[in-house]
């Protein structure tokens, strides 16, 4: 039945006529839930256990920290963006002594700095690290960092929400003990569904932690005892079908396209935006200095003194309101622009339109620009990355 609104305000949205029927889904069965977890494990290249979690990624991230960390723990928290700061608060509230290593948002943290911190603080038994940062556009060398952490013997928790499906993520090979993903960035899925892989080493530590949450939404141990150790035959609760089915569709879609090609599109988007911006005049520069530190999920741009990032975003969106541009949040709002290019936005036309909108916005604010050169540089970079 069509609702009579008498206005055009439903134009372009799903109406009662076209909406899929969301109310008569059968309950998700245990084998189906287990299959979705297995598909996540394949994507993460892990043979360890995976738990699909209904809730945003902060849920499994907090669950990992509260399960593995206790009073007396020493944690190394690597801060390369806003999420690391959140982890620091959780670690302290678990009673851990926290050693912080931070890197400017214009770069990445090196494995050498992690090795130095581990040498200086031999008691470190837990390391929290964000792989790629959607908010600040940088990405960290997890393979090298993982090797250093493994040699030291600490557990490694990785926030891979913004890297999964945008760049390689080799959970087991890199020695990641707790790997957290969300569906809503490069996977092109919905927000509100996430997953975590837990290594055997991590389960040992968690099982030995008398402070690990039990009978709690944050409890990994409950999942282990009631679901995994019980052979994944009886679900401990009724899973949210909508979220789990959408997660499965996102996983299947990546499978159909091929993970390699999804990753390549995200890299091409990053390379095209960086090349396009460099071909504009000097009013704008990639915020992340070195190409190898730039995340394929989003490109951050730095505006010079006197050019407010929010003003430029407004002008660019006035030229083309469809492009995924935003000013950064918080303290960086004046100087950082974020070009999102994940999921369906990791596409040639979206990326070129973003560069064109930035050029138009700059022109509207009185900067002499070369939009044609910027577009052609972006196109060339996109094609070069796609050709490999
Ligand atoms: C987006 C993002 C998150 C948050 O995911 P939610 O599902 O919104 O909780 C966490 N970490 C990183 C690195 C992200 O980019």
Tab-separated table of C-alpha atoms and ligand atoms in Angstrom:
chain	number	residue	atom	x	y	z
A	1	UNK	CA	0.000	0.000	0.000
A	2	UNK	CA	1.360	3.372	-0.990
A	3	UNK	CA	1.381	6.000	1.726
A	4	UNK	CA	-0.354	9.204	0.724
A	5	UNK	CA	2.110	11.915	1.560
A	6	UNK	CA	0.895	14.494	-0.918
A	7	UNK	CA	4.493	15.600	-1.357
A	8	UNK	CA	7.579	14.507	-3.196
A	9	UNK	CA	9.554	13.845	-0.062
A	10	UNK	CA	9.644	10.112	-0.655
A	11	UNK	CA	11.054	10.473	-4.130
A	12	UNK	CA	14.181	8.444	-4.478
A	13	UNK	CA	13.611	6.515	-1.275
A	14	UNK	CA	12.202	3.080	-0.725
A	15	UNK	CA	8.434	3.177	-0.452
A	16	UNK	CA	6.064	0.578	0.900
A	17	UNK	CA	5.526	-0.661	-2.680
A	18	UNK	CA	9.134	-1.427	-3.403
A	19	UNK	CA	10.576	-2.280	0.008
A	20	UNK	CA	11.685	-5.882	0.419
A	21	UNK	CA	9.648	-7.744	2.996
A	22	UNK	CA	11.770	-7.551	6.115
A	23	UNK	CA	9.171	-8.838	8.527
A	24	UNK	CA	8.777	-12.454	7.526
A	25	UNK	CA	12.315	-13.744	7.539
A	26	UNK	CA	12.733	-17.161	9.092
A	27	UNK	CA	15.119	-17.329	12.056
A	28	UNK	CA	18.756	-17.736	11.075
A	29	UNK	CA	19.776	-21.342	11.703
A	30	UNK	CA	22.942	-22.415	13.502
A	31	UNK	CA	24.482	-23.927	10.342
A	32	UNK	CA	23.774	-20.724	8.438
A	33	UNK	CA	25.330	-18.574	11.163
A	34	UNK	CA	28.371	-20.872	11.215
A	35	UNK	CA	28.638	-20.634	7.430
A	36	UNK	CA	28.701	-16.824	7.601
A	37	UNK	CA	31.490	-17.026	10.177
A	38	UNK	CA	33.402	-19.387	7.881
A	39	UNK	CA	33.067	-16.908	5.023
A	40	UNK	CA	34.476	-14.179	7.272
A	41	UNK	CA	37.362	-16.491	8.229
A	42	UNK	CA	38.140	-17.061	4.539
A	43	UNK	CA	38.159	-13.309	3.897
A	44	UNK	CA	40.507	-12.775	6.865
A	45	UNK	CA	42.766	-15.643	5.785
A	46	UNK	CA	42.498	-17.256	9.179
A	47	UNK	CA	42.144	-20.824	10.397
A	48	UNK	CA	41.371	-19.580	13.896
A	49	UNK	CA	37.887	-19.080	15.315
A	50	UNK	CA	35.679	-16.269	14.065
A	51	UNK	CA	32.653	-14.855	15.846
A	52	UNK	CA	30.157	-12.717	13.961
A	53	UNK	CA	28.871	-9.970	16.220
A	54	UNK	CA	25.646	-8.042	15.822
A	55	UNK	CA	26.597	-4.523	16.685
A	56	UNK	CA	29.010	-1.929	15.442
A	57	UNK	CA	32.711	-2.786	15.419
A	58	UNK	CA	33.320	-0.963	18.681
A	59	UNK	CA	31.516	-3.897	20.338
A	60	UNK	CA	34.077	-6.616	19.456
A	61	UNK	CA	36.937	-4.129	19.898
A	62	UNK	CA	35.873	-3.422	23.468
A	63	UNK	CA	35.167	-7.124	24.026
A	64	UNK	CA	38.733	-7.997	22.963
A	65	UNK	CA	40.322	-5.503	25.322
A	66	UNK	CA	38.116	-6.353	28.303
A	67	UNK	CA	38.617	-10.068	27.708
A	68	UNK	CA	42.379	-10.108	27.254
A	69	UNK	CA	43.547	-7.305	29.547
A	70	UNK	CA	43.457	-7.242	33.337
A	71	UNK	CA	45.045	-5.379	36.255
A	72	UNK	CA	48.750	-6.087	36.050
A	73	UNK	CA	48.771	-6.148	32.249
A	74	UNK	CA	51.084	-3.807	30.411
A	75	UNK	CA	49.631	-2.723	27.076
A	76	UNK	CA	51.260	-0.990	24.163
A	77	UNK	CA	48.659	1.213	22.505
A	78	UNK	CA	49.577	2.526	19.066
A	79	UNK	CA	47.770	5.766	18.299
A	80	UNK	CA	47.658	6.802	14.648
A	81	UNK	CA	44.122	8.207	14.626
A	82	UNK	CA	41.031	8.651	16.783
A	83	UNK	CA	40.290	4.980	17.526
A	84	UNK	CA	43.637	4.399	19.230
A	85	UNK	CA	42.686	7.093	21.713
A	86	UNK	CA	39.493	5.214	22.537
A	87	UNK	CA	41.430	1.982	23.076
A	88	UNK	CA	43.718	3.753	25.556
A	89	UNK	CA	40.726	4.615	27.743
A	90	UNK	CA	39.452	1.025	27.747
A	91	UNK	CA	42.907	-0.366	28.505
A	92	UNK	CA	43.282	1.943	31.517
A	93	UNK	CA	39.815	1.125	32.764
A	94	UNK	CA	40.821	-2.567	32.749
A	95	UNK	CA	43.663	-1.686	35.094
A	96	UNK	CA	46.461	-2.003	32.553
A	97	UNK	CA	49.551	0.110	32.549
A	98	UNK	CA	49.490	1.733	29.122
A	99	UNK	CA	52.529	2.580	27.027
A	100	UNK	CA	51.547	4.842	24.129
A	101	UNK	CA	53.335	5.111	20.800
A	102	UNK	CA	51.860	7.689	18.502
A	103	UNK	CA	52.560	8.826	14.988
A	104	UNK	CA	51.455	12.048	13.320
A	105	UNK	CA	48.324	11.513	11.242
A	106	UNK	CA	50.413	12.397	8.179
A	107	UNK	CA	52.294	9.106	8.393
A	108	UNK	CA	52.427	5.592	9.756
A	109	UNK	CA	54.112	4.013	12.748
A	110	UNK	CA	57.193	1.945	11.903
A	111	UNK	CA	57.995	-1.546	13.141
A	112	UNK	CA	61.265	-0.136	14.510
A	113	UNK	CA	59.390	2.185	16.862
A	114	UNK	CA	57.287	-0.732	18.072
A	115	UNK	CA	60.421	-2.828	18.598
A	116	UNK	CA	62.001	0.024	20.602
A	117	UNK	CA	58.916	0.315	22.811
A	118	UNK	CA	58.857	-3.446	23.417
A	119	UNK	CA	62.536	-3.408	24.370
A	120	UNK	CA	62.037	-0.463	26.716
A	121	UNK	CA	59.021	-2.138	28.369
A	122	UNK	CA	59.593	-5.905	28.442
A	123	UNK	CA	56.395	-6.433	30.476
A	124	UNK	CA	54.171	-5.505	27.510
A	125	UNK	CA	51.775	-8.406	26.978
A	126	UNK	CA	49.143	-6.780	24.753
A	127	UNK	CA	49.428	-4.528	21.714
A	128	UNK	CA	46.505	-2.622	20.170
A	129	UNK	CA	46.905	-1.306	16.655
A	130	UNK	CA	44.672	0.160	13.959
A	131	UNK	CA	45.472	-1.075	10.457
A	132	UNK	CA	44.021	1.627	8.205
A	133	UNK	CA	42.463	4.814	9.511
A	134	UNK	CA	39.411	6.002	7.580
A	135	UNK	CA	39.344	9.219	9.604
A	136	UNK	CA	42.943	10.239	9.015
A	137	UNK	CA	43.763	8.354	5.807
A	138	UNK	CA	46.926	6.591	6.932
A	139	UNK	CA	47.739	2.884	7.080
A	140	UNK	CA	50.246	0.980	9.183
A	141	UNK	CA	52.671	-1.798	8.117
A	142	UNK	CA	50.967	-4.620	9.999
A	143	UNK	CA	53.063	-7.445	8.537
A	144	UNK	CA	56.297	-5.998	9.938
A	145	UNK	CA	54.751	-4.864	13.219
A	146	UNK	CA	53.117	-8.273	13.687
A	147	UNK	CA	56.474	-10.038	13.343
A	148	UNK	CA	58.040	-7.823	16.014
A	149	UNK	CA	55.109	-8.318	18.407
A	150	UNK	CA	55.089	-12.083	17.893
A	151	UNK	CA	58.808	-12.291	18.644
A	152	UNK	CA	58.215	-10.396	21.893
A	153	UNK	CA	55.342	-12.724	22.794
A	154	UNK	CA	52.560	-10.179	23.308
A	155	UNK	CA	49.042	-10.559	21.919
A	156	UNK	CA	48.251	-8.369	18.932
A	157	UNK	CA	44.781	-6.851	18.511
A	158	UNK	CA	44.161	-5.285	15.115
A	159	UNK	CA	41.346	-2.916	14.192
A	160	UNK	CA	40.917	-3.827	10.536
A	161	UNK	CA	37.523	-2.145	10.092
A	162	UNK	CA	38.851	0.286	7.494
A	163	UNK	CA	41.306	-2.063	5.800
A	164	UNK	CA	39.335	-5.255	5.215
A	165	UNK	CA	38.599	-5.559	1.477
A	166	UNK	CA	40.576	-2.370	0.755
A	167	UNK	CA	44.054	-3.822	1.217
A	168	UNK	CA	45.569	-7.224	1.980
A	169	UNK	CA	44.712	-8.574	5.426
A	170	UNK	CA	46.571	-11.784	6.281
A	171	UNK	CA	45.497	-12.404	9.851
A	172	UNK	CA	47.352	-15.659	10.572
A	173	UNK	CA	50.434	-14.985	8.463
A	174	UNK	CA	50.929	-11.622	10.168
A	175	UNK	CA	50.448	-13.026	13.673
A	176	UNK	CA	47.278	-11.101	14.469
A	177	UNK	CA	45.614	-12.682	17.520
A	178	UNK	CA	42.444	-10.612	17.595
A	179	UNK	CA	41.283	-9.187	14.283
A	180	UNK	CA	38.172	-6.993	14.224
A	181	UNK	CA	36.269	-6.011	11.099
A	182	UNK	CA	33.060	-4.164	10.290
A	183	UNK	CA	30.948	-4.507	7.154
A	184	UNK	CA	30.315	-0.857	6.405
A	185	UNK	CA	33.530	0.417	4.862
A	186	UNK	CA	35.306	-1.312	1.954
A	187	UNK	CA	33.129	-4.405	2.249
A	188	UNK	CA	30.230	-2.291	1.045
A	189	UNK	CA	27.885	-3.750	3.641
A	190	UNK	CA	25.649	-2.190	6.258
A	191	UNK	CA	26.709	-0.554	9.494
A	192	UNK	CA	25.911	-2.426	12.679
A	193	UNK	CA	27.429	-5.818	11.970
A	194	UNK	CA	30.990	-6.840	12.710
A	195	UNK	CA	33.199	-9.846	13.428
A	196	UNK	CA	36.311	-10.842	15.329
A	197	UNK	CA	38.839	-13.637	14.886
A	198	UNK	CA	40.437	-15.064	18.018
A	199	UNK	CA	43.652	-17.099	17.930
A	200	UNK	CA	44.320	-20.102	20.156
A	201	UNK	CA	46.946	-18.031	21.986
A	202	UNK	CA	44.375	-15.333	22.646
A	203	UNK	CA	41.825	-17.867	23.927
A	204	UNK	CA	44.406	-19.170	26.422
A	205	UNK	CA	45.014	-15.681	27.747
A	206	UNK	CA	41.333	-14.842	27.871
A	207	UNK	CA	40.435	-18.095	29.652
A	208	UNK	CA	43.077	-17.347	32.284
A	209	UNK	CA	41.683	-13.867	32.924
A	210	UNK	CA	39.291	-14.027	35.860
A	211	UNK	CA	38.208	-10.459	34.983
A	212	UNK	CA	37.110	-11.399	31.453
A	213	UNK	CA	33.416	-10.502	30.993
A	214	UNK	CA	30.912	-13.344	31.497
A	215	UNK	CA	27.162	-13.351	30.864
A	216	UNK	CA	27.705	-10.081	29.088
A	217	UNK	CA	27.320	-8.718	25.589
A	218	UNK	CA	31.071	-8.129	25.761
A	219	UNK	CA	31.881	-11.749	26.607
A	220	UNK	CA	34.009	-13.653	24.128
A	221	UNK	CA	34.237	-16.537	26.617
A	222	UNK	CA	30.478	-17.040	26.562
A	223	UNK	CA	30.689	-17.481	22.797
A	224	UNK	CA	33.539	-19.927	23.174
A	225	UNK	CA	31.811	-22.113	25.731
A	226	UNK	CA	28.251	-21.939	24.479
A	227	UNK	CA	28.853	-21.852	20.733
A	228	UNK	CA	32.337	-22.843	19.581
A	229	UNK	CA	33.192	-25.567	22.108
A	230	UNK	CA	29.661	-26.908	21.754
A	231	UNK	CA	30.341	-27.578	18.068
A	232	UNK	CA	28.422	-24.575	16.706
A	233	UNK	CA	25.190	-26.562	16.625
A	234	UNK	CA	22.991	-24.557	18.983
A	235	UNK	CA	22.897	-20.768	18.888
A	236	UNK	CA	23.148	-19.096	22.288
A	237	UNK	CA	20.748	-16.365	21.147
A	238	UNK	CA	18.593	-15.445	18.158
A	239	UNK	CA	20.913	-13.679	15.710
A	240	UNK	CA	19.769	-10.476	14.027
A	241	UNK	CA	18.826	-11.924	10.632
A	242	UNK	CA	18.863	-8.618	8.762
A	243	UNK	CA	22.403	-7.804	9.765
A	244	UNK	CA	23.751	-11.311	9.289
A	245	UNK	CA	22.127	-11.783	5.883
A	246	UNK	CA	23.476	-8.402	4.780
A	247	UNK	CA	26.937	-9.367	6.014
A	248	UNK	CA	26.691	-12.559	4.007
A	249	UNK	CA	25.620	-10.650	0.896
A	250	UNK	CA	28.598	-8.334	1.276
A	251	UNK	CA	30.918	-11.353	1.622
A	252	UNK	CA	29.356	-13.083	-1.383
A	253	UNK	CA	29.576	-9.922	-3.449
A	254	UNK	CA	33.297	-9.652	-2.715
A	255	UNK	CA	33.619	-13.314	-3.639
A	256	UNK	CA	31.893	-12.720	-6.986
A	257	UNK	CA	34.001	-9.689	-7.846
A	258	UNK	CA	37.173	-11.295	-6.517
A	259	UNK	CA	38.943	-9.887	-3.453
A	260	UNK	CA	41.960	-8.896	-5.552
A	261	UNK	CA	39.871	-6.740	-7.850
A	262	UNK	CA	38.045	-5.093	-4.941
A	263	UNK	CA	41.395	-4.268	-3.350
A	264	UNK	CA	42.750	-2.967	-6.651
A	265	UNK	CA	39.767	-0.622	-7.077
A	266	UNK	CA	40.376	0.853	-3.637
A	267	UNK	CA	44.068	1.340	-4.381
A	268	UNK	CA	43.259	2.919	-7.713
A	269	UNK	CA	40.903	5.340	-5.968
A	270	UNK	CA	43.631	6.371	-3.559
A	271	UNK	CA	46.216	6.759	-6.337
A	272	UNK	CA	43.827	8.738	-8.534
A	273	UNK	CA	42.844	11.211	-5.811
A	274	UNK	CA	46.457	11.766	-4.783
A	275	UNK	CA	47.589	12.273	-8.385
A	276	UNK	CA	44.653	14.545	-9.190
A	277	UNK	CA	45.208	16.737	-6.157
A	278	UNK	CA	48.920	17.029	-6.872
A	279	UNK	CA	48.075	18.294	-10.364
A	280	UNK	CA	45.899	21.067	-8.944
A	281	UNK	CA	47.607	24.202	-7.727
A	282	UNK	CA	49.385	24.243	-4.390
A	283	UNK	CA	46.274	25.076	-2.343
A	284	UNK	CA	45.732	21.427	-1.537
A	285	UNK	CA	48.093	18.534	-0.789
A	286	UNK	CA	47.713	14.926	0.298
A	287	UNK	CA	47.739	14.970	4.114
A	288	UNK	CA	49.594	11.653	4.257
A	289	UNK	CA	53.010	12.425	2.886
A	290	UNK	CA	54.336	9.084	1.611
A	291	UNK	CA	52.280	7.047	-0.845
A	292	UNK	CA	52.991	3.807	1.016
A	293	UNK	CA	51.435	5.232	4.214
A	294	UNK	CA	48.213	6.294	2.477
A	295	UNK	CA	45.161	4.134	3.135
A	296	UNK	CA	43.144	2.913	0.144
A	297	UNK	CA	39.889	3.503	2.031
A	298	UNK	CA	39.926	7.324	2.157
A	299	UNK	CA	42.286	10.096	1.124
A	300	UNK	CA	42.854	13.028	3.449
A	301	UNK	CA	43.925	16.418	2.089
A	302	UNK	CA	45.587	19.322	3.819
A	303	UNK	CA	44.488	22.898	3.182
A	304	UNK	CA	47.033	25.685	3.614
A	305	UNK	CA	46.749	28.455	6.199
A	306	UNK	CA	43.924	30.788	5.306
A	307	UNK	CA	41.840	28.182	3.487
A	308	UNK	CA	39.316	26.608	5.832
A	309	UNK	CA	38.668	22.968	4.917
A	310	UNK	CA	34.980	23.311	5.809
A	311	UNK	CA	34.609	26.244	3.438
A	312	UNK	CA	36.228	24.336	0.595
A	313	UNK	CA	34.038	21.281	1.234
A	314	UNK	CA	30.968	23.535	1.113
A	315	UNK	CA	32.110	25.078	-2.166
A	316	UNK	CA	32.949	21.670	-3.675
A	317	UNK	CA	29.596	20.216	-2.642
A	318	UNK	CA	27.867	23.277	-4.105
A	319	UNK	CA	29.495	22.332	-7.425
A	320	UNK	CA	28.558	18.640	-7.081
A	321	UNK	CA	26.524	17.540	-4.091
A	322	UNK	CA	26.874	13.854	-4.931
A	323	UNK	CA	30.552	13.368	-4.105
A	324	UNK	CA	31.716	11.724	-0.849
A	325	UNK	CA	33.692	14.654	0.566
A	326	UNK	CA	33.692	15.833	4.156
A	327	UNK	CA	35.742	18.015	6.452
A	328	UNK	CA	37.521	16.143	9.238
A	329	UNK	CA	36.048	16.197	12.710
A	330	UNK	CA	37.358	17.789	15.867
A	331	UNK	CA	40.645	19.640	15.979
A	332	UNK	CA	41.441	18.886	12.331
A	333	UNK	CA	38.213	20.347	10.914
A	334	UNK	CA	39.907	23.511	9.636
A	335	UNK	CA	42.802	21.875	7.852
A	336	UNK	CA	41.778	18.380	6.757
A	337	UNK	CA	39.414	17.236	4.030
A	338	UNK	CA	38.460	13.616	3.719
A	339	UNK	CA	37.665	12.052	0.343
A	340	UNK	CA	35.921	8.779	1.077
A	341	UNK	CA	36.334	6.135	-1.601
A	342	UNK	CA	35.240	2.859	-0.118
A	343	UNK	CA	32.684	0.274	-1.096
A	344	UNK	CA	30.670	1.420	-4.102
A	345	UNK	CA	32.529	4.783	-4.013
A	346	UNK	CA	35.782	3.043	-4.988
A	347	UNK	CA	34.760	3.670	-8.586
A	348	UNK	CA	36.372	5.618	-11.394
A	349	UNK	CA	33.451	8.000	-11.987
A	350	UNK	CA	33.009	8.787	-8.282
A	351	UNK	CA	36.700	9.482	-7.795
A	352	UNK	CA	36.956	11.686	-10.896
A	353	UNK	CA	33.836	13.582	-9.846
A	354	UNK	CA	35.429	14.153	-6.424
A	355	UNK	CA	38.564	15.645	-7.968
A	356	UNK	CA	36.472	17.795	-10.315
A	357	UNK	CA	34.331	19.067	-7.427
A	358	UNK	CA	37.441	20.009	-5.452
A	359	UNK	CA	38.809	21.914	-8.455
A	360	UNK	CA	35.483	23.720	-8.913
A	361	UNK	CA	35.323	24.528	-5.222
A	362	UNK	CA	38.834	25.965	-5.262
A	363	UNK	CA	37.985	28.028	-8.306
A	364	UNK	CA	34.861	29.379	-6.636
A	365	UNK	CA	37.047	30.490	-3.713
A	366	UNK	CA	39.353	32.389	-6.031
A	367	UNK	CA	42.171	29.921	-6.640
A	368	UNK	CA	43.552	29.558	-10.137
A	369	UNK	CA	43.088	25.920	-10.999
A	370	UNK	CA	43.820	23.410	-13.708
A	371	UNK	CA	40.836	21.072	-13.526
A	372	UNK	CA	41.585	19.461	-16.888
A	373	UNK	CA	45.120	18.567	-15.849
A	374	UNK	CA	43.937	17.299	-12.480
A	375	UNK	CA	41.315	15.094	-14.095
A	376	UNK	CA	43.720	13.731	-16.609
A	377	UNK	CA	46.314	12.994	-13.897
A	378	UNK	CA	43.639	11.214	-11.845
A	379	UNK	CA	42.494	9.175	-14.853
A	380	UNK	CA	46.021	8.178	-15.731
A	381	UNK	CA	46.734	7.099	-12.146
A	382	UNK	CA	43.480	5.117	-11.932
A	383	UNK	CA	44.227	3.294	-15.165
A	384	UNK	CA	47.847	2.619	-14.240
A	385	UNK	CA	46.896	1.014	-10.921
A	386	UNK	CA	44.136	-0.999	-12.509
A	387	UNK	CA	46.525	-2.322	-15.158
A	388	UNK	CA	48.933	-3.238	-12.374
B	1	LIG	C1	34.845	3.133	10.989
B	1	LIG	C2	35.864	2.612	11.914
B	1	LIG	C3	35.527	2.058	13.170
B	1	LIG	C4	34.136	2.108	13.728
B	1	LIG	O1	33.323	1.152	13.278
B	1	LIG	P1	31.848	1.110	13.909
B	1	LIG	O2	31.257	-0.100	13.265
B	1	LIG	O3	31.189	2.387	13.487
B	1	LIG	O4	31.989	0.980	15.369
B	1	LIG	C5	36.527	1.549	13.962
B	1	LIG	N1	37.807	1.586	13.574
B	1	LIG	C6	38.173	2.114	12.392
B	1	LIG	C7	39.619	2.145	12.020
B	1	LIG	C8	37.219	2.657	11.534
B	1	LIG	O5	37.589	3.214	10.384
